[in-house]
Tab-separated table of C-alpha atoms and ligand atoms in Angstrom:
chain	number	residue	atom	x	y	z
A	1	UNK	CA	-12.724	50.654	18.556
A	2	UNK	CA	-12.185	48.233	15.619
A	3	UNK	CA	-15.333	46.363	14.814
A	4	UNK	CA	-13.256	43.493	13.360
A	5	UNK	CA	-13.528	39.918	15.020
A	6	UNK	CA	-9.983	39.487	17.439
A	7	UNK	CA	-7.646	37.036	16.684
A	8	UNK	CA	-4.877	36.554	19.536
A	9	UNK	CA	-1.169	35.020	18.300
A	10	UNK	CA	0.570	34.247	21.054
A	11	UNK	CA	4.234	33.605	20.120
A	12	UNK	CA	6.170	33.115	16.350
A	13	UNK	CA	4.490	32.074	13.917
A	14	UNK	CA	4.392	31.622	9.812
A	15	UNK	CA	4.247	35.495	8.706
A	16	UNK	CA	1.956	33.808	5.849
A	17	UNK	CA	-1.055	33.339	8.530
A	18	UNK	CA	-0.596	36.760	9.804
A	19	UNK	CA	-0.752	38.114	5.970
A	20	UNK	CA	-3.721	35.658	5.466
A	21	UNK	CA	-5.710	36.961	8.422
A	22	UNK	CA	-5.216	41.040	8.116
A	23	UNK	CA	-7.829	41.731	6.186
A	24	UNK	CA	-10.548	40.066	8.088
A	25	UNK	CA	-9.313	40.281	11.205
A	26	UNK	CA	-7.834	42.041	14.184
A	27	UNK	CA	-4.651	40.697	15.161
A	28	UNK	CA	-3.488	41.016	18.390
A	29	UNK	CA	0.053	39.552	19.141
A	30	UNK	CA	2.193	38.495	22.310
A	31	UNK	CA	5.486	37.270	22.954
A	32	UNK	CA	4.444	33.819	24.035
A	33	UNK	CA	1.277	31.785	25.404
A	34	UNK	CA	1.187	33.676	28.829
A	35	UNK	CA	-2.000	35.103	30.362
A	36	UNK	CA	0.072	37.343	32.351
A	37	UNK	CA	0.612	39.467	28.970
A	38	UNK	CA	-2.899	39.876	28.116
A	39	UNK	CA	-4.942	42.309	30.490
A	40	UNK	CA	-8.368	41.115	31.597
A	41	UNK	CA	-10.082	44.175	29.185
A	42	UNK	CA	-8.115	42.755	26.207
A	43	UNK	CA	-8.572	39.240	26.881
A	44	UNK	CA	-12.147	40.203	27.156
A	45	UNK	CA	-12.147	41.015	23.304
A	46	UNK	CA	-10.483	37.742	21.707
A	47	UNK	CA	-12.428	35.733	19.857
A	48	UNK	CA	-10.108	33.313	17.508
A	49	UNK	CA	-6.783	31.876	18.488
A	50	UNK	CA	-4.222	30.994	15.968
A	51	UNK	CA	-0.804	29.491	17.777
A	52	UNK	CA	1.916	27.430	16.583
A	53	UNK	CA	2.916	25.725	19.797
A	54	UNK	CA	1.544	25.194	23.037
A	55	UNK	CA	-1.577	27.068	24.518
A	56	UNK	CA	-2.755	25.891	27.977
A	57	UNK	CA	-5.586	26.103	29.906
A	58	UNK	CA	-4.862	29.118	31.937
A	59	UNK	CA	-4.210	30.807	28.688
A	60	UNK	CA	-8.419	29.329	27.599
A	61	UNK	CA	-9.511	30.230	31.162
A	62	UNK	CA	-8.293	33.915	30.771
A	63	UNK	CA	-10.291	34.138	27.512
A	64	UNK	CA	-13.813	34.227	28.509
A	65	UNK	CA	-15.430	34.856	24.490
A	66	UNK	CA	-13.168	32.666	22.830
A	67	UNK	CA	-14.357	30.289	20.248
A	68	UNK	CA	-11.861	28.402	18.404
A	69	UNK	CA	-8.145	28.019	18.477
A	70	UNK	CA	-6.455	27.123	15.298
A	71	UNK	CA	-3.628	25.475	15.877
A	72	UNK	CA	-0.583	25.054	13.114
A	73	UNK	CA	0.237	21.506	12.546
A	74	UNK	CA	-1.537	18.365	12.485
A	75	UNK	CA	-0.241	17.516	15.815
A	76	UNK	CA	-2.287	19.289	18.301
A	77	UNK	CA	-0.618	17.944	22.005
A	78	UNK	CA	0.380	21.686	22.631
A	79	UNK	CA	-3.473	22.910	22.943
A	80	UNK	CA	-5.112	21.537	25.711
A	81	UNK	CA	-8.228	20.266	23.871
A	82	UNK	CA	-10.086	19.133	27.127
A	83	UNK	CA	-10.121	22.549	28.345
A	84	UNK	CA	-11.387	23.867	25.158
A	85	UNK	CA	-13.764	20.930	24.626
A	86	UNK	CA	-14.995	21.918	28.325
A	87	UNK	CA	-16.184	25.599	27.407
A	88	UNK	CA	-17.581	24.685	23.675
A	89	UNK	CA	-14.345	25.994	22.160
A	90	UNK	CA	-13.581	24.220	18.451
A	91	UNK	CA	-9.682	23.313	18.532
A	92	UNK	CA	-8.563	23.280	14.582
A	93	UNK	CA	-5.727	21.262	13.360
A	94	UNK	CA	-3.724	21.169	9.628
A	95	UNK	CA	-4.330	17.648	8.576
A	96	UNK	CA	-3.562	16.145	4.846
A	97	UNK	CA	-1.892	18.994	3.523
A	98	UNK	CA	1.307	17.419	4.851
A	99	UNK	CA	1.312	14.014	4.822
A	100	UNK	CA	2.987	13.993	1.498
A	101	UNK	CA	5.981	15.855	2.713
A	102	UNK	CA	6.107	13.932	6.351
A	103	UNK	CA	6.518	10.496	4.355
A	104	UNK	CA	8.813	11.758	1.888
A	105	UNK	CA	10.897	12.762	4.980
A	106	UNK	CA	10.034	9.336	6.907
A	107	UNK	CA	11.508	7.396	3.751
A	108	UNK	CA	14.922	9.930	3.164
A	109	UNK	CA	15.761	9.503	6.794
A	110	UNK	CA	15.065	5.527	6.128
A	111	UNK	CA	17.085	5.426	3.530
A	112	UNK	CA	20.060	7.925	5.344
A	113	UNK	CA	19.751	5.317	8.088
A	114	UNK	CA	20.013	2.316	6.300
A	115	UNK	CA	22.651	3.390	3.609
A	116	UNK	CA	24.392	5.995	5.617
A	117	UNK	CA	24.407	8.719	2.784
A	118	UNK	CA	24.864	11.563	4.828
A	119	UNK	CA	27.963	9.902	6.130
A	120	UNK	CA	29.188	9.274	1.865
A	121	UNK	CA	28.847	13.352	1.193
A	122	UNK	CA	30.557	14.246	4.052
A	123	UNK	CA	33.558	11.579	3.404
A	124	UNK	CA	33.514	13.039	-0.026
A	125	UNK	CA	33.790	16.437	0.707
A	126	UNK	CA	36.802	16.169	3.018
A	127	UNK	CA	38.703	14.816	0.511
A	128	UNK	CA	38.641	11.476	1.438
A	129	UNK	CA	36.845	9.996	-1.507
A	130	UNK	CA	40.436	11.122	-2.951
A	131	UNK	CA	43.062	10.129	-0.592
A	132	UNK	CA	41.893	7.090	0.762
A	133	UNK	CA	39.100	5.364	-1.594
A	134	UNK	CA	35.652	4.176	-1.955
A	135	UNK	CA	33.612	5.060	1.241
A	136	UNK	CA	33.037	1.774	3.118
A	137	UNK	CA	29.772	-0.890	2.320
A	138	UNK	CA	27.014	-0.366	4.065
A	139	UNK	CA	26.674	-3.213	6.482
A	140	UNK	CA	22.456	-2.353	6.433
A	141	UNK	CA	20.262	-2.175	3.575
A	142	UNK	CA	16.601	-1.917	2.297
A	143	UNK	CA	16.628	-5.257	0.253
A	144	UNK	CA	14.610	-7.493	2.224
A	145	UNK	CA	13.236	-5.592	4.687
A	146	UNK	CA	9.901	-5.748	6.335
A	147	UNK	CA	8.360	-2.452	7.802
A	148	UNK	CA	5.695	-2.643	10.329
A	149	UNK	CA	3.853	1.299	11.020
A	150	UNK	CA	3.115	2.367	14.092
A	151	UNK	CA	-0.120	4.386	13.340
A	152	UNK	CA	-1.396	3.606	9.659
A	153	UNK	CA	-3.373	7.018	10.143
A	154	UNK	CA	-3.051	9.909	7.201
A	155	UNK	CA	0.739	9.747	7.029
A	156	UNK	CA	1.394	6.048	8.055
A	157	UNK	CA	-1.005	4.823	5.010
A	158	UNK	CA	1.284	8.083	2.429
A	159	UNK	CA	4.515	6.205	4.330
A	160	UNK	CA	2.851	2.617	3.423
A	161	UNK	CA	2.278	4.163	-0.257
A	162	UNK	CA	6.047	4.398	-1.232
A	163	UNK	CA	7.316	1.648	0.898
A	164	UNK	CA	5.409	-0.796	-1.802
A	165	UNK	CA	7.356	0.721	-4.486
A	166	UNK	CA	10.561	-0.300	-2.791
A	167	UNK	CA	9.211	-3.644	-2.579
A	168	UNK	CA	9.442	-4.668	1.017
A	169	UNK	CA	7.099	-6.229	3.374
A	170	UNK	CA	4.697	-4.507	4.938
A	171	UNK	CA	2.913	-4.736	8.586
A	172	UNK	CA	1.351	-2.195	10.593
A	173	UNK	CA	-0.214	-1.542	14.689
A	174	UNK	CA	-2.848	0.109	15.396
A	175	UNK	CA	-5.566	0.071	18.451
A	176	UNK	CA	-8.028	-0.749	15.593
A	177	UNK	CA	-7.254	-3.098	12.615
A	178	UNK	CA	-7.858	-1.032	8.957
A	179	UNK	CA	-10.799	-2.701	6.566
A	180	UNK	CA	-9.281	-1.557	3.333
A	181	UNK	CA	-5.532	-2.317	3.596
A	182	UNK	CA	-3.760	-5.571	2.704
A	183	UNK	CA	-1.157	-5.096	5.001
A	184	UNK	CA	-0.428	-7.380	7.800
A	185	UNK	CA	-2.364	-6.043	10.920
A	186	UNK	CA	-0.298	-7.142	14.434
A	187	UNK	CA	-2.917	-6.022	17.857
A	188	UNK	CA	0.573	-5.269	20.116
A	189	UNK	CA	3.089	-3.327	19.097
A	190	UNK	CA	5.717	-5.642	20.638
A	191	UNK	CA	4.111	-8.702	18.720
A	192	UNK	CA	4.659	-6.619	15.655
A	193	UNK	CA	8.358	-5.187	16.260
A	194	UNK	CA	9.357	-9.407	16.910
A	195	UNK	CA	7.989	-9.883	13.295
A	196	UNK	CA	9.186	-7.033	11.256
A	197	UNK	CA	13.181	-6.122	11.618
A	198	UNK	CA	11.999	-2.574	10.642
A	199	UNK	CA	9.837	-0.080	12.581
A	200	UNK	CA	8.514	3.484	11.708
A	201	UNK	CA	6.538	5.396	14.443
A	202	UNK	CA	4.087	8.105	13.211
A	203	UNK	CA	1.987	7.752	16.382
A	204	UNK	CA	0.667	11.272	17.922
A	205	UNK	CA	1.366	12.579	21.266
A	206	UNK	CA	-1.491	11.196	23.874
A	207	UNK	CA	-1.178	9.061	27.532
A	208	UNK	CA	-1.638	5.764	25.752
A	209	UNK	CA	1.557	6.488	23.174
A	210	UNK	CA	3.827	7.381	26.133
A	211	UNK	CA	7.423	5.844	25.727
A	212	UNK	CA	5.455	3.222	24.547
A	213	UNK	CA	8.694	1.782	21.946
A	214	UNK	CA	10.947	0.418	24.946
A	215	UNK	CA	13.112	-2.042	25.896
A	216	UNK	CA	11.412	-4.596	25.169
A	217	UNK	CA	9.697	-3.631	22.072
A	218	UNK	CA	13.575	-2.663	20.958
A	219	UNK	CA	14.942	-6.049	21.996
A	220	UNK	CA	11.652	-7.408	19.924
A	221	UNK	CA	12.914	-5.478	16.957
A	222	UNK	CA	16.108	-7.368	17.095
A	223	UNK	CA	20.083	-6.657	16.559
A	224	UNK	CA	18.675	-6.476	12.702
A	225	UNK	CA	16.407	-3.966	13.581
A	226	UNK	CA	15.611	-0.518	12.964
A	227	UNK	CA	13.998	2.143	14.442
A	228	UNK	CA	12.682	5.202	12.659
A	229	UNK	CA	10.547	7.863	14.266
A	230	UNK	CA	8.393	10.846	13.169
A	231	UNK	CA	5.776	10.818	14.636
A	232	UNK	CA	6.874	11.990	18.273
A	233	UNK	CA	9.760	12.081	20.624
A	234	UNK	CA	7.203	11.173	23.486
A	235	UNK	CA	6.656	7.909	21.547
A	236	UNK	CA	10.235	6.866	22.303
A	237	UNK	CA	12.330	5.962	25.914
A	238	UNK	CA	15.340	7.221	24.421
A	239	UNK	CA	17.511	5.952	27.161
A	240	UNK	CA	16.246	2.738	26.418
A	241	UNK	CA	16.679	3.218	22.767
A	242	UNK	CA	20.385	4.519	22.961
A	243	UNK	CA	21.694	1.817	25.268
A	244	UNK	CA	19.555	-0.553	22.599
A	245	UNK	CA	21.837	1.260	19.895
A	246	UNK	CA	24.739	0.950	21.681
A	247	UNK	CA	25.047	-2.307	22.664
A	248	UNK	CA	23.497	-3.972	19.227
A	249	UNK	CA	20.579	-4.518	20.775
A	250	UNK	CA	18.943	-2.780	17.667
A	251	UNK	CA	21.344	-1.753	14.543
A	252	UNK	CA	20.652	1.541	13.769
A	253	UNK	CA	17.919	4.640	14.210
A	254	UNK	CA	17.184	7.543	12.551
A	255	UNK	CA	15.214	10.395	14.059
A	256	UNK	CA	13.151	13.549	13.463
A	257	UNK	CA	11.400	14.529	16.490
A	258	UNK	CA	12.812	14.020	20.500
A	259	UNK	CA	11.612	13.949	23.563
A	260	UNK	CA	12.774	17.354	24.732
A	261	UNK	CA	13.219	19.393	21.725
A	262	UNK	CA	15.665	21.011	20.670
A	263	UNK	CA	17.406	19.340	23.025
A	264	UNK	CA	18.956	16.102	22.059
A	265	UNK	CA	20.619	13.678	24.271
A	266	UNK	CA	24.623	13.481	24.420
A	267	UNK	CA	24.107	9.860	24.550
A	268	UNK	CA	22.498	9.808	20.857
A	269	UNK	CA	24.628	12.503	19.555
A	270	UNK	CA	27.666	10.380	20.437
A	271	UNK	CA	26.571	7.542	18.667
A	272	UNK	CA	27.665	6.436	14.795
A	273	UNK	CA	24.891	4.592	13.906
A	274	UNK	CA	22.104	7.242	14.226
A	275	UNK	CA	20.466	9.277	11.838
A	276	UNK	CA	19.240	12.994	13.433
A	277	UNK	CA	16.728	15.060	11.587
A	278	UNK	CA	15.749	18.477	13.916
A	279	UNK	CA	12.056	17.881	13.595
A	280	UNK	CA	12.048	19.109	9.428
A	281	UNK	CA	9.461	16.155	8.141
A	282	UNK	CA	7.073	19.167	6.888
A	283	UNK	CA	9.618	21.884	6.698
A	284	UNK	CA	9.525	22.674	3.078
A	285	UNK	CA	7.957	26.098	1.590
A	286	UNK	CA	5.545	25.133	-0.174
A	287	UNK	CA	3.922	22.547	2.871
A	288	UNK	CA	4.216	25.263	5.273
A	289	UNK	CA	2.904	27.334	3.324
A	290	UNK	CA	-0.316	24.974	2.532
A	291	UNK	CA	-0.188	24.878	6.966
A	292	UNK	CA	-0.270	28.416	6.892
A	293	UNK	CA	-3.567	28.892	4.709
A	294	UNK	CA	-5.205	25.682	6.722
A	295	UNK	CA	-4.977	27.987	10.208
A	296	UNK	CA	-6.142	31.195	8.582
A	297	UNK	CA	-9.057	29.289	6.208
A	298	UNK	CA	-10.839	27.868	9.574
A	299	UNK	CA	-10.454	30.672	11.203
A	300	UNK	CA	-12.366	32.886	8.283
A	301	UNK	CA	-14.713	29.692	7.712
A	302	UNK	CA	-15.882	29.598	11.839
A	303	UNK	CA	-16.324	33.391	12.203
A	304	UNK	CA	-17.918	33.617	8.379
A	305	UNK	CA	-19.833	30.415	7.749
A	306	UNK	CA	-20.145	28.917	11.582
A	307	UNK	CA	-18.320	26.249	10.399
A	308	UNK	CA	-14.880	25.372	10.878
A	309	UNK	CA	-12.588	23.285	7.964
A	310	UNK	CA	-10.502	20.597	10.142
A	311	UNK	CA	-11.620	20.999	14.092
A	312	UNK	CA	-10.133	17.924	15.856
A	313	UNK	CA	-12.673	14.677	16.893
A	314	UNK	CA	-12.790	16.193	20.416
A	315	UNK	CA	-14.457	19.310	19.080
A	316	UNK	CA	-16.947	18.411	16.616
A	317	UNK	CA	-18.772	21.669	17.377
A	318	UNK	CA	-20.178	24.291	15.510
A	319	UNK	CA	-20.596	28.000	16.413
A	320	UNK	CA	-24.146	28.163	16.872
A	321	UNK	CA	-23.954	24.287	18.507
A	322	UNK	CA	-20.825	24.559	20.678
A	323	UNK	CA	-21.335	22.619	24.014
A	324	UNK	CA	-19.968	26.226	25.594
A	325	UNK	CA	-22.190	28.434	27.657
A	326	UNK	CA	-25.009	30.280	25.094
A	327	UNK	CA	-23.721	34.047	26.284
A	328	UNK	CA	-20.206	33.063	24.551
A	329	UNK	CA	-21.327	32.519	21.094
B	401	NAP	P1	-3.442	10.294	12.357
B	401	NAP	O1	-4.155	10.051	11.081
B	401	NAP	O2	-4.701	10.967	13.142
B	401	NAP	O3	-3.257	8.571	12.650
B	401	NAP	C1	-2.683	8.535	13.774
B	401	NAP	C2	-2.622	6.993	13.510
B	401	NAP	O4	-1.865	6.841	14.653
B	401	NAP	C3	-3.867	5.747	13.517
B	401	NAP	O5	-3.665	5.324	13.039
B	401	NAP	C4	-4.424	5.207	14.809
B	401	NAP	O6	-5.021	4.697	14.933
B	401	NAP	C5	-2.791	5.541	15.243
B	401	NAP	N1	-3.198	5.612	16.726
B	401	NAP	C6	-3.391	6.662	17.878
B	401	NAP	N2	-2.846	6.314	18.882
B	401	NAP	C7	-2.609	5.112	19.109
B	401	NAP	C8	-2.145	4.223	19.852
B	401	NAP	N3	-2.640	4.430	21.390
B	401	NAP	N4	-2.340	2.790	19.375
B	401	NAP	C9	-1.420	2.285	18.392
B	401	NAP	N5	-2.386	2.862	17.739
B	401	NAP	C10	-2.736	4.468	18.070
B	401	NAP	O7	-2.283	11.535	12.655
B	401	NAP	P2	-1.815	11.675	11.056
B	401	NAP	O8	-2.065	12.847	10.611
B	401	NAP	O9	-1.584	10.549	10.552
B	401	NAP	O10	-0.263	12.272	12.300
B	401	NAP	C11	0.465	11.599	13.015
B	401	NAP	C12	1.190	12.373	14.005
B	401	NAP	O11	2.545	12.518	13.266
B	401	NAP	C13	0.797	13.483	14.569
B	401	NAP	O12	0.394	13.501	15.086
B	401	NAP	C14	2.371	14.133	14.548
B	401	NAP	O13	2.227	14.116	16.262
B	401	NAP	C15	3.088	13.292	13.787
B	401	NAP	N6	3.648	14.461	12.969
B	401	NAP	C16	5.087	14.618	12.483
B	401	NAP	C17	5.777	15.228	12.035
B	401	NAP	C18	7.197	15.790	11.755
B	401	NAP	O14	7.178	17.040	11.605
B	401	NAP	N7	7.455	15.011	12.525
B	401	NAP	C19	4.863	16.381	10.957
B	401	NAP	C20	3.450	15.796	10.627
B	401	NAP	C21	2.785	15.054	11.547
B	401	NAP	P3	-5.947	4.050	15.568
B	401	NAP	O15	-6.924	5.341	16.256
B	401	NAP	O16	-6.898	2.886	15.003
B	401	NAP	O17	-5.335	3.300	16.966
B	402	8YV	C1	5.737	21.343	12.601
B	402	8YV	C2	4.180	18.427	13.150
B	402	8YV	O1	6.708	20.804	12.667
B	402	8YV	O2	2.559	18.989	12.059
B	402	8YV	C3	3.063	18.592	12.998
B	402	8YV	O3	2.327	17.784	13.937
B	402	8YV	O4	5.049	18.056	13.964
B	402	8YV	C4	4.942	19.412	12.132
B	402	8YV	O5	4.346	19.578	10.861
B	402	8YV	C5	4.957	21.518	13.486
B	402	8YV	O6	3.655	21.575	13.930
B	402	8YV	C6	4.970	23.202	13.069
B	402	8YV	O7	5.229	23.995	14.566
């Protein structure tokens, strides 16, 4: 039997993660994160997990020797962190390495939404420029706008940095004001929506953020209003959004994320004033490689030094001080 530490990888993950793990660990693959796919004896030998997607309490329960779950992505809403924390199991994510890519995407999506560049390119490609003349002027522009950023964390800050260069007003809403930024702070989302005409959402999926961008918030944003969401679809009441876009309650929206991916509501697909992307904000080879490296480096650091590189705040454990039973360590 091999003496190498065993790492479970359920479901698909970027090949680079596997490449970076194989010399140090025994990697055990299963088709999906389902306890039924791993016999009890095999499950008992698993010490770590690398996962892209969900990892639920039943699977955590099935792995008695589990010490660490290294999750691919900065958002770790797919992992049952409270089940992990209660056993002293560390959870890691991939913060910072994707800030710039996601912020670039947010700006690109904002410009596409306002200035309709994808539609303008289609106009050219379909020969309409030659046949019919210039693409229609866009009613919306970034000029003169004030942008409210819902979530001014690592990525929200990178978005704000970029927006400064565009000469727009910048405001933000978070639960706690930041001492290190000059932007106007709003303690409530609806107050901020009322004060700005452009809302960029980049908050995590938590119980508190569920469908917080709802009909009243959209009404507050107003008829010149534009919503950009690069955080999680969970944060938006999509039915209210489709109605607001159809009825002119707001002017347009740009969405990279959806409530039930990869399903995009027909009501949104049918609307001309929505720019849609298939959750690609971090999806360049370079950035996904950096995320993959951080998944592997967290596992290597944990088993080599006892300290994970980027644990999530709910699991600030080291290998020896984990809150779980000592027998697990
Ligand atoms: P972060 O550094 O933890 O920032 C999160 C921000 O949201 C903080 O400013 C936080 O401030 C605020 N926030 C959290 N809960 C809130 C609430 N209930 N009300 C108001 N503000 C709240 O996270 P990040 O690295 O910037 O990433 C943010 C999220 O973006 C991720 O969790 C992920 O879901 C999403 N994301 C999406 C993509 C994509 O491909 N589209 C890529 C990367 C990330 P307070 O704690 O003061 O409230
Ligand atoms: C990834 C993301 O698309 O990091 C996140 O939270 O949403 C994206 O960067 C996703 O995690 C990859 O599965």
